[in-house]
Every structure is written in C-alpha cells, then in structure tokens.
C-alpha cells in the first residue's frame, strides 16, 4: 500500500496533476466567476512555468551538475571493486515488444558496459526487482538489465543480480548487503544524473567507498550556454511551453520531493 501511495500522492504536486486539480476546483466554484477566473489563471501560469525551457533546465541542472565530472577530467576513469547500476532503465519484454528494451534512462546500461569494458571494475551489480506492471512473468529489472548488458559484451559471470528492491532506498539496502557478503569495499554508482543526488546520499556511508558516475544528462554545458544567451529569437522560443520541458520539470520536482521524504524518514 505504501508503494502505491508513494507513487500516487506526489502526482498532485507535479504541474500536470496540480493543474488538473485546480481545473476541477474551478468547475466546482463556477458560481463564483471571480474565483473561477483566478483558478484558471493560476493553472495556465503553472503549466506555462512547468513547460518553460529555462525553468526546466535550471531545475534539472541544479541536480545533475552536483556530481558532474570536472571539465578536464572526462578521460579520467574511476576504479573500484564493483559497478552498481540502479534499475529504472528498461522496459520488460512482452507483446508487442519483440525483446526487452531500454527506456529514456537506458544510458545507465550503456555507461556501465563502457566502464566495465574499460576495466573500471571486475563486476557489475544490477539492482531492481519485478514491478507490478512487469507482467505475469514477473521478470525483475535486474534480470532484464543483465540480458541487455550481455548483448553489450559483458559476460554473465561478471553480473551480480539484486532482484528484490522497488525503490532507491531498497536498492541501496539490498545492494549493500550483497556487496558486504562479497567483501566489496568500493563501488562506482551509476544512475541518471538527475537521480544521483538522492541515490548517492542513500548509498554513501562509512561501510563502503562510493564514487558517483552520473550519466543520462538532460542539460549539457553547450545546451545551457546556447539557450541562456541574450538573443531575442532564442528567448522568444524559450517562452513557448513544451511537453518535453514539462516532463523534465516533473522529473526534477520528483527528485526534490524524494530527497525531502528520504531526509524526514532518516534514509539519507
């Protein structure tokens, strides 16, 4: 029940969910045209801000760049006893998909495979259980990731699977138990850059040395420099809301909510 509530309740804090709630409220107060106008105006402002490119990029950048490597350290390869990849990067196989697929966070697997093939660590720990929507076969995210990584040249013997966790907190607990059982002292943590602040804070501790290795960046330096330059044509385009930017704003808000909840619960 807590799992479903944690997914359901934040929907009304995200711009789209809050806009739907405000419009519903506007319908309920239709006898008061003044209040109805105010609620509709607030809804429009909310959707415009949430879908604004500069708002979305600023929020994402505030999270993604916390653990971004230094500009001159792009060729420096981290080294550790194991690479840990968090779930959330795949779509399970099932009709009409011919095979397992990566989603928007699939860079996690590409980066982990590259790190392994470059000799950054001898094993990869894959963390993620079977979500309720994975279908009747109940295939865990870890198993799906393992199959995809093997296609990328990572041998099966180098893959350790953690198949019980459903969220970042459980990822950390179950993965650390597995790592301790194998006397692992240092890891390279791979997840999406926007998710790294919460993930790193959950994994970090005195028991194991954690090197953050973010990937799947929404905002690059070149994109930031381009869209923030004081050029009228660019800034006019920035004023137009888009569904992609609304998605990015929602992702950033999700992470900030997650960090607050994890802090209150003592999980960080």
Tab-separated table of C-alpha atoms in Angstrom:
chain	number	residue	atom	x	y	z
A	1	UNK	CA	0.000	0.000	0.000
A	2	UNK	CA	2.806	2.439	0.875
A	3	UNK	CA	4.406	1.754	-2.510
A	4	UNK	CA	1.229	2.776	-4.353
A	5	UNK	CA	0.648	5.819	-2.140
A	6	UNK	CA	4.226	6.987	-2.751
A	7	UNK	CA	3.527	6.857	-6.486
A	8	UNK	CA	0.004	8.314	-6.325
A	9	UNK	CA	0.143	11.231	-3.883
A	10	UNK	CA	3.023	13.179	-5.495
A	11	UNK	CA	1.042	13.320	-8.756
A	12	UNK	CA	-0.939	16.216	-7.290
A	13	UNK	CA	2.272	18.158	-6.601
A	14	UNK	CA	3.576	17.828	-10.147
A	15	UNK	CA	2.495	20.608	-12.559
A	16	UNK	CA	0.112	18.500	-14.653
A	17	UNK	CA	-1.583	16.851	-11.692
A	18	UNK	CA	-1.896	20.116	-9.817
A	19	UNK	CA	-3.327	21.767	-12.946
A	20	UNK	CA	-5.985	19.060	-13.182
A	21	UNK	CA	-6.837	19.542	-9.501
A	22	UNK	CA	-7.115	23.313	-9.930
A	23	UNK	CA	-9.338	22.997	-13.002
A	24	UNK	CA	-11.559	20.553	-11.143
A	25	UNK	CA	-11.820	23.068	-8.320
A	26	UNK	CA	-12.650	25.789	-10.860
A	27	UNK	CA	-15.580	23.683	-12.069
A	28	UNK	CA	-16.830	23.275	-8.505
A	29	UNK	CA	-16.807	27.039	-7.853
A	30	UNK	CA	-18.406	28.040	-11.170
A	31	UNK	CA	-20.988	30.108	-9.296
A	32	UNK	CA	-18.189	32.495	-8.387
A	33	UNK	CA	-16.806	33.801	-11.656
A	34	UNK	CA	-14.069	35.725	-9.852
A	35	UNK	CA	-12.646	32.649	-8.133
A	36	UNK	CA	-13.054	30.569	-11.267
A	37	UNK	CA	-11.052	33.110	-13.274
A	38	UNK	CA	-8.312	33.152	-10.648
A	39	UNK	CA	-8.042	29.355	-10.597
A	40	UNK	CA	-7.874	29.149	-14.380
A	41	UNK	CA	-5.223	31.878	-14.453
A	42	UNK	CA	-3.159	30.047	-11.818
A	43	UNK	CA	-3.499	26.833	-13.825
A	44	UNK	CA	-2.282	28.483	-17.011
A	45	UNK	CA	0.657	30.067	-15.184
A	46	UNK	CA	1.533	26.716	-13.608
A	47	UNK	CA	1.513	24.867	-16.938
A	48	UNK	CA	3.468	27.649	-18.627
A	49	UNK	CA	6.140	27.702	-15.927
A	50	UNK	CA	6.327	23.930	-15.763
A	51	UNK	CA	6.697	23.691	-19.530
A	52	UNK	CA	9.155	26.580	-19.805
A	53	UNK	CA	12.544	25.543	-21.148
A	54	UNK	CA	14.632	27.757	-18.862
A	55	UNK	CA	12.684	26.726	-15.757
A	56	UNK	CA	13.053	23.043	-16.649
A	57	UNK	CA	16.751	23.327	-17.478
A	58	UNK	CA	17.510	25.318	-14.320
A	59	UNK	CA	15.801	22.752	-12.090
A	60	UNK	CA	17.449	19.800	-13.848
A	61	UNK	CA	20.877	21.450	-13.856
A	62	UNK	CA	20.642	22.129	-10.110
A	63	UNK	CA	20.502	18.359	-9.582
A	64	UNK	CA	22.519	16.951	-12.475
A	65	UNK	CA	25.624	19.059	-12.056
A	66	UNK	CA	26.163	18.303	-8.364
A	67	UNK	CA	28.244	15.253	-9.250
A	68	UNK	CA	29.241	16.114	-12.810
A	69	UNK	CA	32.929	15.402	-13.504
A	70	UNK	CA	35.301	18.318	-13.866
A	71	UNK	CA	35.605	19.537	-17.496
A	72	UNK	CA	39.237	18.415	-17.669
A	73	UNK	CA	38.524	15.016	-16.072
A	74	UNK	CA	36.492	13.486	-18.898
A	75	UNK	CA	39.246	10.982	-19.687
A	76	UNK	CA	39.890	10.016	-16.057
A	77	UNK	CA	38.483	6.554	-15.450
A	78	UNK	CA	37.228	5.694	-11.948
A	79	UNK	CA	38.275	2.366	-10.448
A	80	UNK	CA	36.537	0.284	-7.767
A	81	UNK	CA	35.709	-3.258	-6.711
A	82	UNK	CA	32.286	-3.176	-8.389
A	83	UNK	CA	29.951	-1.075	-10.519
A	84	UNK	CA	26.391	-0.688	-9.181
A	85	UNK	CA	23.639	0.130	-11.677
A	86	UNK	CA	20.211	1.142	-10.385
A	87	UNK	CA	17.005	-0.051	-12.041
A	88	UNK	CA	14.644	2.182	-13.954
A	89	UNK	CA	16.386	1.988	-17.330
A	90	UNK	CA	14.451	-0.795	-19.057
A	91	UNK	CA	11.097	-1.994	-20.337
A	92	UNK	CA	10.338	-5.644	-19.724
A	93	UNK	CA	9.698	-7.946	-22.697
A	94	UNK	CA	6.081	-8.613	-23.560
A	95	UNK	CA	3.765	-8.281	-26.504
A	96	UNK	CA	4.156	-6.414	-28.796
A	97	UNK	CA	7.802	-5.823	-27.834
A	98	UNK	CA	9.960	-8.437	-29.561
A	99	UNK	CA	12.531	-8.235	-26.786
A	100	UNK	CA	13.486	-6.259	-23.676
A	101	UNK	CA	14.095	-2.575	-24.366
A	102	UNK	CA	15.766	0.411	-22.769
A	103	UNK	CA	13.764	3.497	-21.841
A	104	UNK	CA	14.845	7.142	-21.593
A	105	UNK	CA	17.338	6.225	-18.850
A	106	UNK	CA	18.970	3.492	-20.932
A	107	UNK	CA	22.277	5.385	-20.857
A	108	UNK	CA	22.808	3.782	-17.445
A	109	UNK	CA	23.396	0.433	-19.131
A	110	UNK	CA	25.492	1.863	-21.956
A	111	UNK	CA	27.728	3.693	-19.484
A	112	UNK	CA	28.032	0.708	-17.148
A	113	UNK	CA	29.029	-1.544	-20.056
A	114	UNK	CA	31.592	1.007	-21.201
A	115	UNK	CA	33.064	1.320	-17.708
A	116	UNK	CA	33.301	-2.463	-17.393
A	117	UNK	CA	34.914	-2.865	-20.816
A	118	UNK	CA	37.412	-0.138	-19.919
A	119	UNK	CA	38.444	-2.082	-16.797
A	120	UNK	CA	36.889	0.228	-14.201
A	121	UNK	CA	35.679	-2.754	-12.111
A	122	UNK	CA	35.570	-6.560	-12.484
A	123	UNK	CA	31.843	-6.971	-11.720
A	124	UNK	CA	28.550	-5.135	-12.186
A	125	UNK	CA	25.779	-5.246	-9.571
A	126	UNK	CA	22.320	-4.791	-11.082
A	127	UNK	CA	19.663	-3.620	-8.652
A	128	UNK	CA	15.920	-3.806	-9.279
A	129	UNK	CA	13.013	-6.116	-8.531
A	130	UNK	CA	9.918	-7.060	-10.504
A	131	UNK	CA	7.497	-4.128	-10.705
A	132	UNK	CA	3.731	-4.832	-10.600
A	133	UNK	CA	3.440	-3.749	-14.248
A	134	UNK	CA	6.175	-6.143	-15.444
A	135	UNK	CA	3.545	-8.681	-16.437
A	136	UNK	CA	2.627	-12.178	-15.326
A	137	UNK	CA	6.134	-13.473	-15.969
A	138	UNK	CA	7.409	-11.355	-13.061
A	139	UNK	CA	10.817	-10.636	-14.601
A	140	UNK	CA	12.902	-8.365	-12.379
A	141	UNK	CA	14.610	-5.249	-13.689
A	142	UNK	CA	17.940	-6.776	-12.709
A	143	UNK	CA	17.308	-9.764	-14.960
A	144	UNK	CA	16.253	-7.558	-17.855
A	145	UNK	CA	19.348	-5.378	-17.416
A	146	UNK	CA	21.548	-8.465	-17.269
A	147	UNK	CA	20.234	-9.702	-20.609
A	148	UNK	CA	20.813	-6.340	-22.258
A	149	UNK	CA	24.320	-5.985	-20.814
A	150	UNK	CA	25.275	-9.390	-22.129
A	151	UNK	CA	24.346	-8.160	-25.595
A	152	UNK	CA	26.775	-5.298	-24.986
A	153	UNK	CA	29.615	-7.729	-24.335
A	154	UNK	CA	29.522	-8.080	-20.538
A	155	UNK	CA	29.900	-11.776	-19.576
A	156	UNK	CA	27.239	-13.363	-17.384
A	157	UNK	CA	29.810	-14.292	-14.733
A	158	UNK	CA	30.558	-10.591	-14.193
A	159	UNK	CA	26.928	-9.769	-13.334
A	160	UNK	CA	25.556	-9.921	-9.783
A	161	UNK	CA	21.806	-9.533	-9.535
A	162	UNK	CA	19.777	-7.962	-6.736
A	163	UNK	CA	16.149	-8.735	-7.580
A	164	UNK	CA	14.071	-7.672	-4.555
A	165	UNK	CA	14.081	-3.858	-4.399
A	166	UNK	CA	11.404	-1.468	-5.675
A	167	UNK	CA	12.843	1.972	-4.915
A	168	UNK	CA	16.132	3.771	-4.355
A	169	UNK	CA	16.157	3.149	-0.610
A	170	UNK	CA	15.612	-0.575	-1.124
A	171	UNK	CA	18.186	-0.561	-3.952
A	172	UNK	CA	20.776	0.699	-1.506
A	173	UNK	CA	19.919	-1.660	1.351
A	174	UNK	CA	19.764	-4.832	-0.730
A	175	UNK	CA	22.804	-3.930	-2.851
A	176	UNK	CA	24.941	-3.101	0.185
A	177	UNK	CA	24.010	-6.437	1.757
A	178	UNK	CA	25.129	-8.213	-1.410
A	179	UNK	CA	28.347	-6.192	-1.603
A	180	UNK	CA	29.225	-6.845	2.039
A	181	UNK	CA	28.715	-10.565	1.514
A	182	UNK	CA	31.409	-10.413	-1.181
A	183	UNK	CA	33.729	-8.160	0.884
A	184	UNK	CA	33.419	-5.295	-1.603
A	185	UNK	CA	34.916	-2.094	-0.203
A	186	UNK	CA	34.416	0.373	-3.058
A	187	UNK	CA	31.839	0.893	-5.800
A	188	UNK	CA	31.139	3.069	-8.815
A	189	UNK	CA	27.489	4.129	-8.599
A	190	UNK	CA	25.806	4.513	-11.994
A	191	UNK	CA	22.417	6.169	-12.353
A	192	UNK	CA	20.833	9.090	-14.183
A	193	UNK	CA	22.428	12.434	-13.325
A	194	UNK	CA	19.138	13.926	-12.144
A	195	UNK	CA	18.701	10.984	-9.748
A	196	UNK	CA	22.308	10.899	-8.490
A	197	UNK	CA	21.984	13.319	-5.518
A	198	UNK	CA	19.309	11.152	-3.868
A	199	UNK	CA	20.965	7.880	-4.881
A	200	UNK	CA	24.422	8.896	-3.662
A	201	UNK	CA	23.074	10.160	-0.348
A	202	UNK	CA	21.268	6.844	0.141
A	203	UNK	CA	24.323	4.689	-0.659
A	204	UNK	CA	27.058	6.793	0.956
A	205	UNK	CA	28.257	5.793	4.399
A	206	UNK	CA	31.260	4.614	6.393
A	207	UNK	CA	30.865	0.988	5.292
A	208	UNK	CA	31.763	1.451	1.634
A	209	UNK	CA	33.516	3.976	-0.602
A	210	UNK	CA	31.115	5.313	-3.253
A	211	UNK	CA	32.241	7.049	-6.450
A	212	UNK	CA	29.317	8.723	-8.249
A	213	UNK	CA	29.270	8.146	-12.006
A	214	UNK	CA	26.240	10.029	-13.354
A	215	UNK	CA	25.015	9.597	-16.900
A	216	UNK	CA	21.849	10.364	-18.887
A	217	UNK	CA	22.282	14.153	-18.580
A	218	UNK	CA	19.377	16.298	-19.764
A	219	UNK	CA	21.412	19.526	-19.742
A	220	UNK	CA	24.887	19.849	-21.241
A	221	UNK	CA	27.164	22.867	-20.995
A	222	UNK	CA	26.696	23.603	-24.704
A	223	UNK	CA	22.894	23.496	-24.389
A	224	UNK	CA	22.943	25.712	-21.310
A	225	UNK	CA	25.199	28.272	-22.999
A	226	UNK	CA	23.025	28.311	-26.126
A	227	UNK	CA	19.609	28.664	-24.513
A	228	UNK	CA	20.689	31.255	-21.947
A	229	UNK	CA	22.343	33.652	-24.382
A	230	UNK	CA	20.586	37.068	-24.620
A	231	UNK	CA	19.372	36.594	-28.172
A	232	UNK	CA	15.786	37.690	-28.880
A	233	UNK	CA	14.901	34.802	-31.214
A	234	UNK	CA	16.137	32.216	-28.701
A	235	UNK	CA	14.420	33.827	-25.728
A	236	UNK	CA	11.145	34.099	-27.632
A	237	UNK	CA	11.313	30.370	-28.333
A	238	UNK	CA	12.117	29.760	-24.663
A	239	UNK	CA	8.807	31.399	-23.738
A	240	UNK	CA	6.809	28.700	-25.527
A	241	UNK	CA	5.934	25.775	-23.231
A	242	UNK	CA	6.555	22.210	-24.396
A	243	UNK	CA	5.590	18.748	-23.172
A	244	UNK	CA	9.259	17.715	-23.046
A	245	UNK	CA	10.127	20.572	-20.709
A	246	UNK	CA	7.045	19.816	-18.603
A	247	UNK	CA	8.346	16.242	-18.268
A	248	UNK	CA	11.787	17.482	-17.246
A	249	UNK	CA	10.333	19.868	-14.649
A	250	UNK	CA	8.278	16.991	-13.254
A	251	UNK	CA	11.373	14.775	-13.043
A	252	UNK	CA	13.264	17.433	-11.108
A	253	UNK	CA	10.358	18.057	-8.714
A	254	UNK	CA	10.081	14.288	-8.181
A	255	UNK	CA	13.713	14.144	-7.088
A	256	UNK	CA	13.394	17.107	-4.726
A	257	UNK	CA	10.287	15.566	-3.155
A	258	UNK	CA	12.135	12.277	-2.851
A	259	UNK	CA	15.061	13.900	-1.076
A	260	UNK	CA	12.751	15.631	1.395
A	261	UNK	CA	10.845	12.418	2.119
A	262	UNK	CA	14.050	10.392	2.475
A	263	UNK	CA	15.517	13.016	4.817
A	264	UNK	CA	12.382	13.060	7.000
A	265	UNK	CA	12.416	9.261	7.194
A	266	UNK	CA	16.126	9.194	8.053
A	267	UNK	CA	17.113	7.336	4.905
A	268	UNK	CA	19.874	9.747	3.847
